[in-house]
mmCIF file of C-alpha atoms in Angstrom:
data_model
loop_
_atom_site.group_PDB
_atom_site.id
_atom_site.type_symbol
_atom_site.label_atom_id
_atom_site.label_comp_id
_atom_site.label_asym_id
_atom_site.label_seq_id
_atom_site.Cartn_x
_atom_site.Cartn_y
_atom_site.Cartn_z
ATOM 1 C CA MET A 1 -12.340 74.600 121.606
ATOM 2 C CA ILE A 2 -15.407 74.247 123.866
ATOM 3 C CA ALA A 3 -15.580 76.838 126.673
ATOM 4 C CA THR A 4 -15.943 75.485 130.199
ATOM 5 C CA LEU A 5 -18.998 76.719 132.089
ATOM 6 C CA PRO A 6 -18.374 78.687 135.296
ATOM 7 C CA SER A 7 -19.028 76.418 138.262
ATOM 8 C CA VAL A 8 -20.381 77.437 141.648
ATOM 9 C CA LYS A 9 -20.854 75.398 144.812
ATOM 10 C CA VAL A 10 -24.354 75.591 146.296
ATOM 11 C CA SER A 11 -25.540 73.993 149.528
ATOM 12 C CA CYS A 12 -29.182 73.386 150.425
ATOM 13 C CA LEU A 13 -30.088 73.237 154.141
ATOM 14 C CA LEU A 14 -33.305 71.794 155.571
ATOM 15 C CA VAL A 15 -34.312 71.609 159.239
ATOM 16 C CA ASN A 16 -36.733 68.913 160.385
ATOM 17 C CA TYR A 17 -38.854 68.722 163.526
ATOM 18 C CA PHE A 18 -41.314 65.829 163.335
ATOM 19 C CA SER A 19 -42.140 66.732 159.738
ATOM 20 C CA ALA A 20 -40.510 63.864 157.830
ATOM 21 C CA ASP A 21 -43.610 63.282 155.687
ATOM 22 C CA THR A 22 -43.761 66.941 154.657
ATOM 23 C CA LEU A 23 -40.008 67.222 154.222
ATOM 24 C CA THR A 24 -40.061 64.389 151.682
ATOM 25 C CA LYS A 25 -41.667 66.689 149.124
ATOM 26 C CA ALA A 26 -39.189 69.475 149.871
ATOM 27 C CA LEU A 27 -36.206 67.148 149.561
ATOM 28 C CA GLU A 28 -37.588 65.591 146.387
ATOM 29 C CA SER A 29 -37.734 69.071 144.840
ATOM 30 C CA VAL A 30 -34.020 69.482 145.617
ATOM 31 C CA PHE A 31 -33.245 66.240 143.741
ATOM 32 C CA LEU A 32 -35.246 67.499 140.742
ATOM 33 C CA GLN A 33 -33.339 70.772 140.405
ATOM 34 C CA GLN A 34 -31.740 71.647 137.080
ATOM 35 C CA LEU A 35 -28.060 72.187 137.842
ATOM 36 C CA LYS A 36 -26.834 73.587 134.541
ATOM 37 C CA ASN A 37 -27.799 76.123 131.903
ATOM 38 C CA THR A 38 -25.875 77.891 129.151
ATOM 39 C CA ALA A 39 -24.131 80.185 131.638
ATOM 40 C CA LEU A 40 -23.589 78.306 134.919
ATOM 41 C CA HIS A 41 -23.071 74.884 136.449
ATOM 42 C CA ILE A 42 -23.987 74.083 140.058
ATOM 43 C CA GLU A 43 -22.138 71.664 142.331
ATOM 44 C CA LEU A 44 -24.772 70.829 144.938
ATOM 45 C CA ASP A 45 -24.582 69.340 148.409
ATOM 46 C CA VAL A 46 -27.515 68.901 150.801
ATOM 47 C CA LEU A 47 -27.660 68.868 154.589
ATOM 48 C CA VAL A 48 -30.694 67.868 156.650
ATOM 49 C CA VAL A 49 -30.665 68.660 160.379
ATOM 50 C CA ASP A 50 -33.135 66.704 162.496
ATOM 51 C CA ASN A 51 -34.189 68.495 165.686
ATOM 52 C CA SER A 52 -36.717 65.813 166.660
ATOM 53 C CA VAL A 53 -34.397 63.768 168.911
ATOM 54 C CA ASN A 54 -36.473 60.716 168.046
ATOM 55 C CA LEU A 55 -35.199 57.420 166.663
ATOM 56 C CA GLN A 56 -38.339 56.695 164.663
ATOM 57 C CA GLU A 57 -38.275 60.129 163.014
ATOM 58 C CA ALA A 58 -34.578 59.734 162.255
ATOM 59 C CA GLN A 59 -35.240 56.396 160.577
ATOM 60 C CA LEU A 60 -38.003 57.922 158.442
ATOM 61 C CA LEU A 61 -35.539 60.561 157.245
ATOM 62 C CA LYS A 62 -32.864 57.954 156.503
ATOM 63 C CA ASN A 63 -35.365 55.914 154.484
ATOM 64 C CA THR A 64 -36.519 59.004 152.554
ATOM 65 C CA ILE A 65 -32.971 59.985 151.657
ATOM 66 C CA ALA A 66 -32.100 56.419 150.621
ATOM 67 C CA ASP A 67 -35.220 56.161 148.431
ATOM 68 C CA LEU A 68 -34.536 59.465 146.700
ATOM 69 C CA GLN A 69 -30.888 58.542 146.115
ATOM 70 C CA SER A 70 -31.877 55.191 144.600
ATOM 71 C CA GLN A 71 -34.349 56.851 142.221
ATOM 72 C CA ALA A 72 -32.080 59.743 141.214
ATOM 73 C CA THR A 73 -30.414 59.781 137.804
ATOM 74 C CA ASN A 74 -27.583 61.734 139.409
ATOM 75 C CA PRO A 75 -27.434 61.053 143.165
ATOM 76 C CA LEU A 76 -26.566 64.014 145.381
ATOM 77 C CA SER A 77 -24.302 64.425 148.372
ATOM 78 C CA VAL A 78 -26.797 64.359 151.274
ATOM 79 C CA GLN A 79 -25.733 64.529 154.907
ATOM 80 C CA LEU A 80 -28.180 63.842 157.740
ATOM 81 C CA ILE A 81 -27.261 65.496 161.040
ATOM 82 C CA LEU A 82 -29.061 64.181 164.128
ATOM 83 C CA ASN A 83 -29.067 67.032 166.606
ATOM 84 C CA PRO A 84 -28.723 65.747 170.202
ATOM 85 C CA SER A 85 -31.244 68.402 171.325
ATOM 86 C CA ASN A 86 -33.834 70.648 169.744
ATOM 87 C CA THR A 87 -31.849 73.846 169.350
ATOM 88 C CA GLY A 88 -34.456 75.622 167.243
ATOM 89 C CA PHE A 89 -34.589 76.660 163.601
ATOM 90 C CA GLY A 90 -31.778 79.205 163.621
ATOM 91 C CA GLU A 91 -29.181 77.179 165.505
ATOM 92 C CA ALA A 92 -29.916 74.064 163.465
ATOM 93 C CA ASN A 93 -29.220 76.047 160.299
ATOM 94 C CA ASN A 94 -26.065 77.425 161.897
ATOM 95 C CA LEU A 95 -24.904 73.870 162.544
ATOM 96 C CA ALA A 96 -25.447 72.914 158.910
ATOM 97 C CA PHE A 97 -23.877 76.154 157.681
ATOM 98 C CA LYS A 98 -20.634 75.273 159.481
ATOM 99 C CA GLN A 99 -20.451 71.914 157.741
ATOM 100 C CA CYS A 100 -21.655 72.724 154.217
ATOM 101 C CA GLN A 101 -19.408 73.632 151.289
ATOM 102 C CA GLY A 102 -21.470 76.114 149.305
ATOM 103 C CA GLU A 103 -20.422 79.560 148.200
ATOM 104 C CA PHE A 104 -24.170 80.159 148.058
ATOM 105 C CA VAL A 105 -26.379 78.537 150.709
ATOM 106 C CA MET A 106 -30.097 77.849 150.181
ATOM 107 C CA LEU A 107 -32.352 77.587 153.250
ATOM 108 C CA LEU A 108 -35.529 75.618 152.569
ATOM 109 C CA ASN A 109 -38.475 75.023 154.897
ATOM 110 C CA PRO A 110 -39.816 71.450 155.092
ATOM 111 C CA ASP A 111 -43.265 72.716 154.006
ATOM 112 C CA ALA A 112 -41.839 74.349 150.869
ATOM 113 C CA HIS A 113 -40.757 72.860 147.555
ATOM 114 C CA MET A 114 -38.905 74.400 144.636
ATOM 115 C CA ARG A 115 -39.797 74.353 140.965
ATOM 116 C CA PRO A 116 -37.061 72.621 138.914
ATOM 117 C CA ASP A 117 -35.252 75.789 137.816
ATOM 118 C CA CYS A 118 -35.506 77.632 141.155
ATOM 119 C CA LEU A 119 -32.027 76.925 142.531
ATOM 120 C CA LEU A 120 -30.319 77.698 139.242
ATOM 121 C CA ALA A 121 -32.177 81.005 138.852
ATOM 122 C CA LEU A 122 -31.217 82.090 142.375
ATOM 123 C CA ALA A 123 -27.573 81.043 141.998
ATOM 124 C CA SER A 124 -27.363 82.779 138.607
ATOM 125 C CA ALA A 125 -28.661 86.015 140.140
ATOM 126 C CA MET A 126 -26.134 85.802 142.975
ATOM 127 C CA HIS A 127 -23.319 84.978 140.541
ATOM 128 C CA ALA A 128 -24.174 87.928 138.280
ATOM 129 C CA ASN A 129 -24.898 90.504 141.004
ATOM 130 C CA LEU A 130 -21.998 90.683 143.425
ATOM 131 C CA GLU A 131 -23.762 93.257 145.609
ATOM 132 C CA LEU A 132 -26.424 90.711 146.627
ATOM 133 C CA GLY A 133 -25.998 89.344 150.134
ATOM 134 C CA ALA A 134 -29.158 87.265 149.884
ATOM 135 C CA CYS A 135 -32.044 86.636 147.518
ATOM 136 C CA CYS A 136 -35.327 84.757 147.444
ATOM 137 C CA PRO A 137 -37.680 83.205 144.884
ATOM 138 C CA LYS A 138 -41.202 84.287 144.044
ATOM 139 C CA GLN A 139 -43.279 82.309 146.545
ATOM 140 C CA TYR A 140 -46.690 80.774 145.954
ATOM 141 C CA TRP A 141 -49.171 79.482 148.517
ATOM 142 C CA ASP A 142 -50.756 76.775 146.374
ATOM 143 C CA GLU A 143 -49.688 74.116 143.887
ATOM 144 C CA ALA A 144 -51.544 75.846 141.046
ATOM 145 C CA GLN A 145 -49.473 78.976 141.701
ATOM 146 C CA SER A 146 -52.539 81.179 141.713
ATOM 147 C CA TRP A 147 -51.928 82.689 145.180
ATOM 148 C CA GLN A 148 -48.680 84.547 145.888
ATOM 149 C CA LEU A 149 -47.271 84.918 149.383
ATOM 150 C CA PRO A 150 -46.433 88.444 150.565
ATOM 151 C CA PRO A 151 -42.953 89.965 150.478
ATOM 152 C CA ALA A 152 -41.209 89.926 153.868
ATOM 153 C CA TRP A 153 -41.781 93.048 155.965
ATOM 154 C CA LEU A 154 -38.731 94.346 157.884
ATOM 155 C CA PRO A 155 -39.969 95.186 161.409
ATOM 156 C CA THR A 156 -38.881 98.570 162.790
ATOM 157 C CA GLY A 157 -39.712 100.597 165.882
ATOM 158 C CA ILE A 158 -41.632 103.280 164.013
ATOM 159 C CA GLY A 159 -43.314 100.563 161.969
ATOM 160 C CA SER A 160 -44.547 98.836 165.128
ATOM 161 C CA TRP A 161 -45.988 102.098 166.423
ATOM 162 C CA THR A 162 -47.668 102.816 163.075
ATOM 163 C CA LEU A 163 -49.291 99.368 162.981
ATOM 164 C CA THR A 164 -50.636 99.848 166.500
ATOM 165 C CA ARG A 165 -51.853 103.343 165.663
ATOM 166 C CA ALA A 166 -53.742 101.910 162.694
ATOM 167 C CA HIS A 167 -55.930 99.994 165.150
ATOM 168 C CA HIS A 168 -56.814 103.290 166.861
ATOM 169 C CA ASP A 169 -57.283 105.549 163.858
ATOM 170 C CA LYS A 170 -59.277 104.462 160.795
ATOM 171 C CA ARG A 171 -57.633 107.008 158.516
ATOM 172 C CA THR A 172 -54.183 105.653 159.419
ATOM 173 C CA ALA A 173 -55.522 102.114 158.968
ATOM 174 C CA LYS A 174 -56.692 102.797 155.416
ATOM 175 C CA ARG A 175 -53.507 104.623 154.395
ATOM 176 C CA LEU A 176 -51.190 101.975 155.870
ATOM 177 C CA SER A 177 -53.159 99.027 154.478
ATOM 178 C CA ASN A 178 -53.198 100.629 151.031
ATOM 179 C CA ALA A 179 -49.438 101.305 151.193
ATOM 180 C CA TYR A 180 -48.784 97.663 152.041
ATOM 181 C CA ARG A 181 -51.102 96.564 149.217
ATOM 182 C CA ASN A 182 -49.102 98.628 146.743
ATOM 183 C CA LEU A 183 -45.805 97.253 148.090
ATOM 184 C CA SER A 184 -47.050 93.674 147.696
ATOM 185 C CA LEU A 185 -48.499 94.343 144.249
ATOM 186 C CA ASN A 186 -45.141 95.656 143.075
ATOM 187 C CA ALA A 187 -43.430 92.423 144.171
ATOM 188 C CA TRP A 188 -46.160 90.152 142.791
ATOM 189 C CA GLN A 189 -46.073 91.792 139.352
ATOM 190 C CA SER A 190 -42.298 92.207 139.111
ATOM 191 C CA GLN A 191 -40.618 90.631 136.096
ATOM 192 C CA GLN A 192 -37.090 91.691 137.027
ATOM 193 C CA LEU A 193 -34.733 91.508 139.991
ATOM 194 C CA SER A 194 -36.647 93.328 142.725
ATOM 195 C CA SER A 195 -35.113 94.950 145.803
ATOM 196 C CA GLN A 196 -36.489 93.627 149.112
ATOM 197 C CA ARG A 197 -36.552 95.100 152.615
ATOM 198 C CA ALA A 198 -36.202 91.657 154.175
ATOM 199 C CA ILE A 199 -36.222 87.992 153.178
ATOM 200 C CA SER A 200 -37.963 85.031 154.804
ATOM 201 C CA GLY A 201 -35.656 82.339 156.197
ATOM 202 C CA GLY A 202 -38.001 79.669 154.864
ATOM 203 C CA ALA A 203 -36.768 80.230 151.299
ATOM 204 C CA MET A 204 -33.556 82.238 151.278
ATOM 205 C CA MET A 205 -30.251 81.962 149.432
ATOM 206 C CA VAL A 206 -27.340 83.684 151.203
ATOM 207 C CA ARG A 207 -23.824 84.479 150.057
ATOM 208 C CA ARG A 208 -21.310 82.812 152.377
ATOM 209 C CA SER A 209 -18.874 85.733 152.133
ATOM 210 C CA ALA A 210 -21.616 88.089 153.385
ATOM 211 C CA ILE A 211 -22.047 86.106 156.603
ATOM 212 C CA THR A 212 -20.084 86.724 159.768
ATOM 213 C CA PRO A 213 -20.765 83.494 161.707
ATOM 214 C CA PRO A 214 -23.038 82.598 163.246
ATOM 215 C CA MET A 215 -25.437 83.073 160.358
ATOM 216 C CA PHE A 216 -28.491 83.347 162.613
ATOM 217 C CA ASP A 217 -28.337 84.866 166.075
ATOM 218 C CA PRO A 218 -28.686 81.821 168.388
ATOM 219 C CA ALA A 219 -30.754 83.919 170.812
ATOM 220 C CA TYR A 220 -33.777 83.373 168.528
ATOM 221 C CA PHE A 221 -35.214 79.887 168.930
ATOM 222 C CA MET A 222 -37.685 80.342 166.083
ATOM 223 C CA TYR A 223 -39.052 83.352 164.173
ATOM 224 C CA PHE A 224 -37.498 86.797 163.647
ATOM 225 C CA GLU A 225 -34.046 85.266 163.149
ATOM 226 C CA ASP A 226 -34.498 86.045 159.452
ATOM 227 C CA SER A 227 -35.553 89.640 160.183
ATOM 228 C CA ASP A 228 -32.464 89.994 162.350
ATOM 229 C CA LEU A 229 -30.222 88.608 159.585
ATOM 230 C CA SER A 230 -31.851 90.786 156.912
ATOM 231 C CA LEU A 231 -31.313 93.883 159.028
ATOM 232 C CA ARG A 232 -27.655 93.013 159.715
ATOM 233 C CA LEU A 233 -26.961 92.355 156.033
ATOM 234 C CA LYS A 234 -28.472 95.701 155.040
ATOM 235 C CA GLN A 235 -26.516 97.499 157.754
ATOM 236 C CA GLN A 236 -23.340 95.979 156.324
ATOM 237 C CA GLY A 237 -24.150 97.357 152.874
ATOM 238 C CA TRP A 238 -25.456 94.181 151.202
ATOM 239 C CA GLN A 239 -28.516 94.240 148.990
ATOM 240 C CA LEU A 240 -31.493 91.866 149.195
ATOM 241 C CA ALA A 241 -33.600 90.911 146.184
ATOM 242 C CA MET A 242 -36.388 88.710 144.860
ATOM 243 C CA VAL A 243 -35.628 86.739 141.678
ATOM 244 C CA PRO A 244 -38.896 86.476 139.679
ATOM 245 C CA GLU A 245 -37.660 83.619 137.468
ATOM 246 C CA ALA A 246 -37.239 81.428 140.578
ATOM 247 C CA HIS A 247 -40.508 79.860 141.757
ATOM 248 C CA LEU A 248 -41.290 78.012 144.987
ATOM 249 C CA VAL A 249 -44.470 76.727 146.641
ATOM 250 C CA HIS A 250 -44.653 77.296 150.396
ATOM 251 C CA GLU A 251 -47.678 75.521 151.866
ATOM 252 C CA TRP A 252 -47.783 77.792 154.874
ATOM 253 C CA ALA A 253 -50.498 77.343 157.488
ATOM 254 C CA HIS A 254 -51.178 79.360 160.634
ATOM 255 C CA SER A 255 -51.598 77.791 164.081
ATOM 256 C CA ALA A 256 -52.111 78.883 167.669
ATOM 257 C CA GLY A 257 -48.808 77.284 168.667
ATOM 258 C CA LYS A 258 -46.846 79.680 166.460
ATOM 259 C CA VAL A 259 -48.241 82.841 168.030
ATOM 260 C CA ALA A 260 -46.533 82.636 171.439
ATOM 261 C CA MET A 261 -43.124 81.877 169.896
ATOM 262 C CA MET A 262 -43.529 84.718 167.406
ATOM 263 C CA GLU A 263 -44.397 87.200 170.142
ATOM 264 C CA ALA A 264 -41.421 86.140 172.289
ATOM 265 C CA SER A 265 -39.008 86.456 169.362
ATOM 266 C CA LYS A 266 -40.580 89.751 168.315
ATOM 267 C CA ALA A 267 -39.954 91.225 171.781
ATOM 268 C CA GLN A 268 -36.359 90.031 171.642
ATOM 269 C CA TYR A 269 -35.832 91.520 168.178
ATOM 270 C CA PHE A 270 -37.140 94.957 169.169
ATOM 271 C CA GLU A 271 -35.174 94.937 172.413
ATOM 272 C CA ARG A 272 -31.988 94.156 170.496
ATOM 273 C CA HIS A 273 -32.348 96.573 167.598
ATOM 274 C CA PHE A 274 -34.716 99.394 168.544
ATOM 275 C CA ASN A 275 -34.806 99.773 172.325
ATOM 276 C CA GLY A 276 -34.237 103.404 173.316
ATOM 277 C CA ARG A 277 -34.009 104.633 169.737
ATOM 278 C CA GLY A 278 -36.372 107.468 168.924
ATOM 279 C CA GLN A 279 -39.768 108.223 170.441
ATOM 280 C CA TRP A 280 -41.612 105.162 169.122
ATOM 281 C CA GLN A 281 -41.631 103.345 172.483
ATOM 282 C CA LYS A 282 -43.266 106.256 174.329
ATOM 283 C CA ARG A 283 -45.813 106.639 171.559
ATOM 284 C CA LEU A 284 -46.487 102.903 171.526
ATOM 285 C CA ALA A 285 -46.878 102.798 175.317
ATOM 286 C CA SER A 286 -49.392 105.646 175.098
ATOM 287 C CA LEU A 287 -51.447 103.715 172.541
ATOM 288 C CA THR A 288 -51.201 100.503 174.575
ATOM 289 C CA ASP A 289 -52.660 102.362 177.561
ATOM 290 C CA GLN A 290 -55.620 103.193 175.330
ATOM 291 C CA SER A 291 -56.174 99.562 174.244
ATOM 292 C CA SER A 292 -59.850 99.773 175.182
ATOM 293 C CA ASN A 293 -60.244 102.369 172.417
ATOM 294 C CA ALA A 294 -58.744 100.137 169.713
ATOM 295 C CA PHE A 295 -60.875 99.149 166.723
ATOM 296 C CA ASP A 296 -61.437 95.426 166.090
ATOM 297 C CA ASN A 297 -62.520 96.268 162.557
ATOM 298 C CA PRO A 298 -60.390 99.277 161.482
ATOM 299 C CA LEU A 299 -61.131 98.898 157.735
ATOM 300 C CA GLU A 300 -64.889 98.558 158.378
ATOM 301 C CA ALA A 301 -65.146 95.101 156.820
ATOM 302 C CA LEU A 302 -68.579 93.728 155.942
ATOM 303 C CA ASP A 303 -69.580 90.268 157.185
ATOM 304 C CA VAL A 304 -70.150 87.659 154.466
ATOM 305 C CA ALA A 305 -70.871 83.933 154.526
ATOM 306 C CA GLY A 306 -70.648 80.930 152.230
ATOM 307 C CA ASP A 307 -68.363 77.950 151.639
ATOM 308 C CA GLN A 308 -67.372 79.216 148.175
ATOM 309 C CA LEU A 309 -67.073 82.993 148.205
ATOM 310 C CA MET A 310 -67.839 84.503 144.816
ATOM 311 C CA LEU A 311 -67.302 88.221 144.254
ATOM 312 C CA SER A 312 -68.575 90.210 141.280
ATOM 313 C CA VAL A 313 -65.815 92.190 139.586
ATOM 314 C CA PRO A 314 -66.695 95.704 138.352
ATOM 315 C CA GLU A 315 -66.273 96.213 134.614
ATOM 316 C CA ALA A 316 -63.443 98.699 135.222
ATOM 317 C CA TRP A 317 -61.360 95.959 136.894
ATOM 318 C CA ALA A 318 -62.347 92.988 134.727
ATOM 319 C CA SER A 319 -59.191 93.100 132.602
ATOM 320 C CA ALA A 320 -56.923 92.727 135.656
ATOM 321 C CA TRP A 321 -57.985 92.392 139.282
ATOM 322 C CA LEU A 322 -56.320 91.542 142.595
ATOM 323 C CA LEU A 323 -57.967 89.497 145.356
ATOM 324 C CA GLU A 324 -56.219 89.580 148.761
ATOM 325 C CA ALA A 325 -56.755 87.402 151.819
ATOM 326 C CA SER A 326 -55.359 87.812 155.325
ATOM 327 C CA PRO A 327 -55.868 86.830 158.974
ATOM 328 C CA SER A 328 -55.281 90.521 159.823
ATOM 329 C CA PRO A 329 -58.139 93.058 159.794
ATOM 330 C CA LEU A 330 -55.591 95.471 158.257
ATOM 331 C CA LEU A 331 -54.686 92.914 155.549
ATOM 332 C CA ILE A 332 -51.051 93.250 156.660
ATOM 333 C CA PRO A 333 -49.688 90.882 155.500
ATOM 334 C CA SER A 334 -51.883 89.281 152.858
ATOM 335 C CA VAL A 335 -51.697 86.672 150.122
ATOM 336 C CA GLY A 336 -52.748 87.757 146.651
ATOM 337 C CA GLN A 337 -54.386 86.253 143.596
ATOM 338 C CA MET A 338 -54.429 88.130 140.293
ATOM 339 C CA GLY A 339 -56.903 87.338 137.544
ATOM 340 C CA LYS A 340 -59.259 88.681 134.926
ATOM 341 C CA GLY A 341 -62.960 88.328 134.225
ATOM 342 C CA HIS A 342 -66.145 89.305 136.009
ATOM 343 C CA LYS A 343 -65.938 86.825 138.895
ATOM 344 C CA ALA A 344 -63.335 86.259 141.627
ATOM 345 C CA SER A 345 -63.621 83.430 144.117
ATOM 346 C CA VAL A 346 -61.922 81.760 147.071
ATOM 347 C CA SER A 347 -62.952 78.748 149.138
ATOM 348 C CA LYS A 348 -63.287 78.578 152.904
ATOM 349 C CA GLU A 349 -61.057 75.511 152.771
ATOM 350 C CA MET A 350 -58.214 77.634 151.415
ATOM 351 C CA LEU A 351 -58.851 80.465 153.866
ATOM 352 C CA SER A 352 -58.886 78.059 156.819
ATOM 353 C CA ARG A 353 -55.142 77.565 156.370
ATOM 354 C CA MET A 354 -54.551 81.111 157.610
ATOM 355 C CA SER A 355 -56.891 80.891 160.590
ATOM 356 C CA PHE A 356 -56.642 79.160 163.971
ATOM 357 C CA ALA A 357 -58.526 78.749 167.227
ATOM 358 C CA PRO A 358 -56.794 80.783 169.993
ATOM 359 C CA GLU A 359 -57.965 78.226 172.550
ATOM 360 C CA GLU A 360 -58.322 74.462 172.192
ATOM 361 C CA GLY A 361 -61.848 73.634 171.123
ATOM 362 C CA GLY A 362 -62.579 77.313 170.472
ATOM 363 C CA LYS A 363 -63.782 79.069 167.363
ATOM 364 C CA LEU A 364 -61.534 79.864 164.417
ATOM 365 C CA ASN A 365 -60.456 83.458 163.976
ATOM 366 C CA SER A 366 -62.079 85.381 161.140
ATOM 367 C CA VAL A 367 -60.159 86.146 157.951
ATOM 368 C CA TYR A 368 -60.459 89.125 155.621
ATOM 369 C CA ILE A 369 -60.568 89.497 151.848
ATOM 370 C CA ARG A 370 -60.398 92.528 149.556
ATOM 371 C CA LEU A 371 -60.969 92.873 145.824
ATOM 372 C CA GLY A 372 -59.539 95.694 143.722
ATOM 373 C CA PRO A 373 -57.764 96.574 140.480
ATOM 374 C CA ALA A 374 -54.386 94.934 139.809
ATOM 375 C CA GLN A 375 -52.661 98.289 140.024
ATOM 376 C CA PRO A 376 -51.815 100.813 142.748
ATOM 377 C CA THR A 377 -54.849 102.811 143.792
ATOM 378 C CA ARG A 378 -55.940 105.356 146.380
ATOM 379 C CA GLU A 379 -59.521 104.235 145.996
ATOM 380 C CA ALA A 380 -61.211 103.045 149.192
ATOM 381 C CA LEU A 381 -61.697 99.322 148.528
ATOM 382 C CA GLN A 382 -64.329 97.317 150.396
ATOM 383 C CA VAL A 383 -63.047 94.658 152.811
ATOM 384 C CA PHE A 384 -65.071 91.549 153.704
ATOM 385 C CA LYS A 385 -64.874 89.594 156.965
ATOM 386 C CA ILE A 386 -65.272 85.826 156.706
ATOM 387 C CA ASP A 387 -66.469 83.679 159.609
ATOM 388 C CA LEU A 388 -64.950 80.197 159.088
ATOM 389 C CA ASN A 389 -66.925 78.442 161.836
#
C-alpha cells in the first residue's frame, strides 16, 4: 500500500502598483515552484492585488496571467483583485488574506522572485515546526546569488537611541557596527533553521492560525507594517526563523521617494509601541538637540574612486572574506558578499542601486564598503566611502 503524502494549502499574495513588467518575473517564479517532495504536497492558490487603479495596468496583469497559465504544465488558481483605490501595501495584502485559502500564506514583492524549491522549503519548515508563526527564505540581491541581503532588524526604542548615539560617539559607532556585522554574518552563513528578530514583508510566509485579523495594521500605508507584525507575533509567543534551504532574489533598489514614507511609518511605529516606555525618548531628544555635533563619517571611512573597485585581500583573510556594502556610514544595514582569494571587487553600477539623489537633479548619496574576514571579529576594519557621481 502506497502512503499518501501530507497535503498543505499554501497561498501566495502579490501586490502591484504600476509594476506589471517587474511582477511578471515574480509571478513566473510562482508558476515554476516545485509543489511536492518525499514528505509534503502543496495545494497552491495565488492572489494578485492591483493598487494602480488604472485600466491599462490591469490589462497588462490580465495578459501576463493568461500567458503564464497557457504556458504552464499545471495551471494554477490565480485571482486578480482590482482594488478600487490605492490602499497601500499592508491593506492590499489584508484584502488578499481574507480571500485566500492557505494554511500558510506567502507574501512576495513584485521585485522579488523565488528559486524553484523556495515555497516547498518554507512550507516544509512551517509544517515541521509548529512553534513558527512566520519564516523567510535566504535572500539575495543579485541573480548570481553572490550578494546576500541583510536580516531584518526589529526596531526598538533603545535601539533607536543607540543608533543615534553612534553618530555622536565613534566608539559606540564601531561597537554597534561590528555587532550588526556579526549578526548579519551569522544569518548569511547559517545552514540550519535560524531564529530571526523580525522578518521582511517582501518575502514572508505566515501561519494563518498565528494571525488575528487584520494581518497588517491598516494604519501603515507602506513600510514598518512588517516590523509591527513581527513584534506582535513575538509578543504572542510565536517564533520567527530563516530557512536556509529556501532561496529568493530580491532586486531591491533605493530611491528618494521611499525615504519620506519610511520616516512617516517609522514615527507611527515608535509612537504605537515605544512611546513613554523607558528613558530612550529623553536620551534621544538630548542627542537630537546636539545634532550639530553629529559625525557624518563615524567609522572614519576613507574616500576611494573608480568604476570597478578592486580591494586587495590580506593573506590572513584569503581563505574566506566578507565584503559589505551599505548606504549607511555605519553599515547598518548592509549587503554582504563572501568569497576567497586575494582580490575582492564590486562595481559602481551595483552600488548605485543602493544610492539616490535626495533632490531632483542632485548628486547621488555616497555608499560605504568594508572588507574583513568571514568570521566574527573585534578587529577595527577599514571602511571606504564611494562617491558615485
